[in-house]
Short mmCIF file of the N, C-alpha and C atoms (twelve columns), coordinates in Angstrom:
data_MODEL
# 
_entry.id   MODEL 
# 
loop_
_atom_site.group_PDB 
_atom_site.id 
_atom_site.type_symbol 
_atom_site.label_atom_id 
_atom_site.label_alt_id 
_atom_site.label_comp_id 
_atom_site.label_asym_id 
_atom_site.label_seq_id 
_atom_site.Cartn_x 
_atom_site.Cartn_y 
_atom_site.Cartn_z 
_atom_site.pdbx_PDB_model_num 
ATOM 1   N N  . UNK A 1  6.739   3.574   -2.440  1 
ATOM 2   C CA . UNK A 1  6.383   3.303   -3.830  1 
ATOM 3   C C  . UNK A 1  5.008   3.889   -4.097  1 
ATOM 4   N N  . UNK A 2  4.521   4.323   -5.529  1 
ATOM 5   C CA . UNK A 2  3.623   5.508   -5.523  1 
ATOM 6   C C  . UNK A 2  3.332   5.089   -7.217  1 
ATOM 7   N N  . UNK A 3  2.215   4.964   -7.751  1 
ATOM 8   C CA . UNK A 3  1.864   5.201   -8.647  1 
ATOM 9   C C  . UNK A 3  0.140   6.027   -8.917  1 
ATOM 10  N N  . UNK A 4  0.679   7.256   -9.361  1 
ATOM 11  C CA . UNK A 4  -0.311  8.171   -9.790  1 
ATOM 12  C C  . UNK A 4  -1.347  7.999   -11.293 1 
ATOM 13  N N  . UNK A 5  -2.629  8.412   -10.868 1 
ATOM 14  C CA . UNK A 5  -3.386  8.653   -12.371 1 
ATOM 15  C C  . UNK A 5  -4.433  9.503   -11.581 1 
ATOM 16  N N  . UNK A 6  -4.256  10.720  -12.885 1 
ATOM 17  C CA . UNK A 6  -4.740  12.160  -12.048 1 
ATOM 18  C C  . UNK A 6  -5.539  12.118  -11.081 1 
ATOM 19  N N  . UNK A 7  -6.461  11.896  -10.266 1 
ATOM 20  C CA . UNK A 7  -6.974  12.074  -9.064  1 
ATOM 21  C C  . UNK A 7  -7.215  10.594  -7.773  1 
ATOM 22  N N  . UNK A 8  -6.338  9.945   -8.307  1 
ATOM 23  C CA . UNK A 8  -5.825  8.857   -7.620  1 
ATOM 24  C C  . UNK A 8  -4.535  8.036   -7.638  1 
ATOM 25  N N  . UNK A 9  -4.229  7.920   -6.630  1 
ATOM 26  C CA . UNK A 9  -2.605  7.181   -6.127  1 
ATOM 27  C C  . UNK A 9  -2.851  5.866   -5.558  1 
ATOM 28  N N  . UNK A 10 -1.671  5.297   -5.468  1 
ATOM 29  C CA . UNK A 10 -1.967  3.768   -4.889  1 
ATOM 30  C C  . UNK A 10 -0.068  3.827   -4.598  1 
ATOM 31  N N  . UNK A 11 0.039   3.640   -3.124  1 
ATOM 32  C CA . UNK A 11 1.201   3.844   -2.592  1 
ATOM 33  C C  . UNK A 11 1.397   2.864   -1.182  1 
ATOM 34  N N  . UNK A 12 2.970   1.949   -1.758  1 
ATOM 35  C CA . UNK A 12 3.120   1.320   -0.596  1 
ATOM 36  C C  . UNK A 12 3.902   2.079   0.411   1 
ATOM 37  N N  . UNK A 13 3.650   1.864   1.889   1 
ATOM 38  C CA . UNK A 13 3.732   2.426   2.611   1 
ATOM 39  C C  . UNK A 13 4.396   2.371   3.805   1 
ATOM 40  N N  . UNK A 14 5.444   2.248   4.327   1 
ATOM 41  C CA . UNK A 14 6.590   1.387   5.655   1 
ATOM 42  C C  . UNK A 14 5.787   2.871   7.145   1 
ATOM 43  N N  . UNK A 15 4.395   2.345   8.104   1 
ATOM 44  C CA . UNK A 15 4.120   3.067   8.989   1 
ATOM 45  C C  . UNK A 15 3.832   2.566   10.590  1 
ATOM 46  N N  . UNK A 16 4.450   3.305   11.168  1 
ATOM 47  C CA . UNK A 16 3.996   3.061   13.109  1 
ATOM 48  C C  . UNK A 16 2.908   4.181   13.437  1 
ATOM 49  N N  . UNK A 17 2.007   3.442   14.578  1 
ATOM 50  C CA . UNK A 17 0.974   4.163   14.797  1 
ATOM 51  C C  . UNK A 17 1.081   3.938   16.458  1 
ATOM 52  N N  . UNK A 18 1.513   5.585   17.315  1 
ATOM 53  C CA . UNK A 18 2.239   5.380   18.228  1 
ATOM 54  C C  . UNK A 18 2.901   4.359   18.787  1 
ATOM 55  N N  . UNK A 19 4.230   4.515   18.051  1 
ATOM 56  C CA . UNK A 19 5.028   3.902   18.401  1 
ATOM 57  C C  . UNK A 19 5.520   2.019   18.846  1 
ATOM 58  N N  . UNK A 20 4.379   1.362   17.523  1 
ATOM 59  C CA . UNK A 20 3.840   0.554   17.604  1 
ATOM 60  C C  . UNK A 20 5.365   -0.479  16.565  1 
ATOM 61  N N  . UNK A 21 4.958   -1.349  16.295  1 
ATOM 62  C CA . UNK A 21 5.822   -2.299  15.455  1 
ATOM 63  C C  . UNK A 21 5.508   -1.838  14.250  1 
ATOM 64  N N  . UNK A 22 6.523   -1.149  13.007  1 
ATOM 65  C CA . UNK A 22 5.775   -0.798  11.960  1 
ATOM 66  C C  . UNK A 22 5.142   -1.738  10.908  1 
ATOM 67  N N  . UNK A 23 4.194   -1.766  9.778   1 
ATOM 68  C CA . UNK A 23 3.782   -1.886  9.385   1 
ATOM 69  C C  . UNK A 23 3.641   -1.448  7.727   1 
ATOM 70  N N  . UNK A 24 3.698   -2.597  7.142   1 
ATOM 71  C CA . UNK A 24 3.804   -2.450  5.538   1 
ATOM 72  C C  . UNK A 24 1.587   -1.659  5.276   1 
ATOM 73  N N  . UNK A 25 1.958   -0.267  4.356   1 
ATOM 74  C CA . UNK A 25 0.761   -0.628  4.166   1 
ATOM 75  C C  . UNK A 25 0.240   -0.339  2.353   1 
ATOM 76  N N  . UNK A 26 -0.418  -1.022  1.992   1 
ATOM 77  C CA . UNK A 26 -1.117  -1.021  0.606   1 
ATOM 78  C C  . UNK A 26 -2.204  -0.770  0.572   1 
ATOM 79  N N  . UNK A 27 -2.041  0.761   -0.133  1 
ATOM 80  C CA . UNK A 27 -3.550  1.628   -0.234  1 
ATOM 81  C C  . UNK A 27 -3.389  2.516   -1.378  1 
ATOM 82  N N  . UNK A 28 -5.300  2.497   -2.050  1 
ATOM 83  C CA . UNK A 28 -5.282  3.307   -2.584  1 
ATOM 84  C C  . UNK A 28 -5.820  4.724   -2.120  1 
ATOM 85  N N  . UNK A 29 -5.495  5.909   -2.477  1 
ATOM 86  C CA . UNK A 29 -6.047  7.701   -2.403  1 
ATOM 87  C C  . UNK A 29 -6.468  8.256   -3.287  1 
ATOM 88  N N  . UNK A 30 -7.487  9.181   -2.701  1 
ATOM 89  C CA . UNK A 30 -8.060  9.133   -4.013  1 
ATOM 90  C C  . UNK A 30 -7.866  11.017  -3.366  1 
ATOM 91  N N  . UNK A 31 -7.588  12.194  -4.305  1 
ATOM 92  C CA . UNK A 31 -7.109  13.429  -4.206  1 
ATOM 93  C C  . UNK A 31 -8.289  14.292  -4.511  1 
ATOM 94  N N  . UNK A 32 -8.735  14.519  -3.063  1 
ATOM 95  C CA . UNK A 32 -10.416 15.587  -3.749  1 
ATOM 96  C C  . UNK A 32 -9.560  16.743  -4.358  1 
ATOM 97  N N  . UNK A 33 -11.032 17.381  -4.331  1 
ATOM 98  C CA . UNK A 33 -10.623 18.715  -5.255  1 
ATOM 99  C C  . UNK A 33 -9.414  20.227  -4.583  1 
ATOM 100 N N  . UNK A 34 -9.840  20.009  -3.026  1 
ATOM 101 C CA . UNK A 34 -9.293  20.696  -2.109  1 
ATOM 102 C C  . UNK A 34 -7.713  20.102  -2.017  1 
ATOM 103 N N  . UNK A 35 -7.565  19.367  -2.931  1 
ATOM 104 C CA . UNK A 35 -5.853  19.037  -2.968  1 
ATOM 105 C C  . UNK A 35 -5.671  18.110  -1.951  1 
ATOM 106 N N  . UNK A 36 -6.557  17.393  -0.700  1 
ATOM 107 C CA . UNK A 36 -6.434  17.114  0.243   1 
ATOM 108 C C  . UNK A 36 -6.453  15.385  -0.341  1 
ATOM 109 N N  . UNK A 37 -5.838  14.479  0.176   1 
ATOM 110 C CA . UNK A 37 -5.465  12.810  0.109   1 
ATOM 111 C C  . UNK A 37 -6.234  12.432  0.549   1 
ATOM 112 N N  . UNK A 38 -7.605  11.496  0.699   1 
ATOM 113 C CA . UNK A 38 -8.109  10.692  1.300   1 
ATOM 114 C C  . UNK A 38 -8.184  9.376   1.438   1 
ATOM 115 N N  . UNK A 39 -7.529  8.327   1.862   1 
ATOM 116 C CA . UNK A 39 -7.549  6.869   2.231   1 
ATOM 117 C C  . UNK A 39 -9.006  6.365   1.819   1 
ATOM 118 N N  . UNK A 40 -8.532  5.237   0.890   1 
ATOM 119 C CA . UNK A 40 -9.279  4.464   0.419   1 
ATOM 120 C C  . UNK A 40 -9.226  2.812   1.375   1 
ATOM 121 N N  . UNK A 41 -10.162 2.149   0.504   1 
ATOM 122 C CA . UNK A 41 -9.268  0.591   1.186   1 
ATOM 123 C C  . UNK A 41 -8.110  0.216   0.812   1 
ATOM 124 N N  . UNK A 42 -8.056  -0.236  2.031   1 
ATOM 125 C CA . UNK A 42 -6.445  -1.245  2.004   1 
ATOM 126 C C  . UNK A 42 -5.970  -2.466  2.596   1 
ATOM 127 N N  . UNK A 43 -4.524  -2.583  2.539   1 
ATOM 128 C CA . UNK A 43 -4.286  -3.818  3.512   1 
ATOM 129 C C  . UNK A 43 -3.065  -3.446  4.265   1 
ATOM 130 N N  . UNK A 44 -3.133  -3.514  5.444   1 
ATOM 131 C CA . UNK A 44 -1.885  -3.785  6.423   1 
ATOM 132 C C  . UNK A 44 -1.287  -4.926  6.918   1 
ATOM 133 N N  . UNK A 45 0.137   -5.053  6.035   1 
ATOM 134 C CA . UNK A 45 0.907   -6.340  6.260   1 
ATOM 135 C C  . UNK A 45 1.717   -6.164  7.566   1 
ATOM 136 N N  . UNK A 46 2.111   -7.046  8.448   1 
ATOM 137 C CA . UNK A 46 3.586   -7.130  9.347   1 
ATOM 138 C C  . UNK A 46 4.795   -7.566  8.350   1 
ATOM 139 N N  . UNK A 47 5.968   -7.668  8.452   1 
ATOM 140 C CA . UNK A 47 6.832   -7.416  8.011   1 
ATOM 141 C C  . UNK A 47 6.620   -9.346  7.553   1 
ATOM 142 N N  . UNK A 48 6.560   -10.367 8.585   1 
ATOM 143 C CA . UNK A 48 6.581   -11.725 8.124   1 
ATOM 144 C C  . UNK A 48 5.235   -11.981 7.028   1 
ATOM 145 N N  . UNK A 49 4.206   -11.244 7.195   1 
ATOM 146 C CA . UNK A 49 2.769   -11.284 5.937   1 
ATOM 147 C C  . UNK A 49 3.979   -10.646 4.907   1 
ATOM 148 N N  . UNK A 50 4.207   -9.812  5.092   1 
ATOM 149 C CA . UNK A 50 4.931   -9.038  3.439   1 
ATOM 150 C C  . UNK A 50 5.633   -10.020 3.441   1 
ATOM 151 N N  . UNK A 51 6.640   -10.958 3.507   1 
ATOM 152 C CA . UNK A 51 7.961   -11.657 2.922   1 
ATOM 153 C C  . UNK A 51 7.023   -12.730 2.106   1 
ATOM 154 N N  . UNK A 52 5.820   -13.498 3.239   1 
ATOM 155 C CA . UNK A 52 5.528   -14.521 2.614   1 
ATOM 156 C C  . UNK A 52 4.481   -13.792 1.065   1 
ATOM 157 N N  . UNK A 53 4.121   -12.904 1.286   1 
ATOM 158 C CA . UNK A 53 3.376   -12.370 0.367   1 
ATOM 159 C C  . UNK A 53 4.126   -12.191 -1.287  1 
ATOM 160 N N  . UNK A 54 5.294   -11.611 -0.841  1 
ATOM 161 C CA . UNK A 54 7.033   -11.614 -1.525  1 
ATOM 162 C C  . UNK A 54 6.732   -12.995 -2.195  1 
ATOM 163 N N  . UNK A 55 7.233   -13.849 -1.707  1 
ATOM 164 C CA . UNK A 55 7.521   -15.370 -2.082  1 
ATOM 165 C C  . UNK A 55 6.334   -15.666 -2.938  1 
ATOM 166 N N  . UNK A 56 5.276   -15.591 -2.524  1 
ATOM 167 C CA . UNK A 56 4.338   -15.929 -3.453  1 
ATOM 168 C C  . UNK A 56 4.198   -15.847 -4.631  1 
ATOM 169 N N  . UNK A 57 4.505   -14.060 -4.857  1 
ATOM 170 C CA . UNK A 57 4.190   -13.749 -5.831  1 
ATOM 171 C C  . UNK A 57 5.319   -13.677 -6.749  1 
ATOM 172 N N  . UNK A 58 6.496   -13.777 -6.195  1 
ATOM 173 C CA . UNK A 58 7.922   -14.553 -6.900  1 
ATOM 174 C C  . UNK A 58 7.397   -15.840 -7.084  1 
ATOM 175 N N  . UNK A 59 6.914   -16.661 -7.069  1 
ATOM 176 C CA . UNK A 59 6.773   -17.628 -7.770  1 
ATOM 177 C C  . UNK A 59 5.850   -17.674 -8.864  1 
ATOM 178 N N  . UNK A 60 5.083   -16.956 -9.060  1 
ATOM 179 C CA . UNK A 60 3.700   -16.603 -9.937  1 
ATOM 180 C C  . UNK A 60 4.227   -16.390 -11.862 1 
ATOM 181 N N  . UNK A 61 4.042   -17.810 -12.628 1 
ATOM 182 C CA . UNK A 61 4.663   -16.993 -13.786 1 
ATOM 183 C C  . UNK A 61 3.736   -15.731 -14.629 1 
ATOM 184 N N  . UNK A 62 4.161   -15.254 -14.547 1 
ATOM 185 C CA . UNK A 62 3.467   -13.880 -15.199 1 
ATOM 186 C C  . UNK A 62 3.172   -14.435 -17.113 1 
ATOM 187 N N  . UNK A 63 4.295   -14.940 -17.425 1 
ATOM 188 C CA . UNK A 63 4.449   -15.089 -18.781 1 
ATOM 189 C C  . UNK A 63 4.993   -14.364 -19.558 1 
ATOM 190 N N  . UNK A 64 5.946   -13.435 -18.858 1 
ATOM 191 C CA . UNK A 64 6.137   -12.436 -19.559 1 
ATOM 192 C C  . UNK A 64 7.782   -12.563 -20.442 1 
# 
């Protein structure tokens, strides 16, 4: 999942880092001029942080 505004993205992310247990991650990038992506802050969930994170925010009334 990926949402762009011209020289920055914010994209969730399903990643293993050798071959590790993967990992949900939520970050923003910010796109220098050289076209090149650079990692901003973020957060790295495990798969049980993302569900309960899920639930939470399924319960949250928005109001909408």
């Amino acid at each position: 999942f990926s949402t762009e505004h011209k020289n920055y993205t914010k994209e969730v992310n399903k990643i293993s880092w050798n071959g590790a247990t993967p990992v949900y991650d939520i970050r923003g990038w910010r796109v220098g001029k050289d076209g090149i992506k650079h990692p901003l802050k973020g957060l790295s969930l495990k798969r049980e942080e993302l569900i309960v994170l899920s639930d939470l925010l399924q319960s949250i009334d928005l109001g909408v």
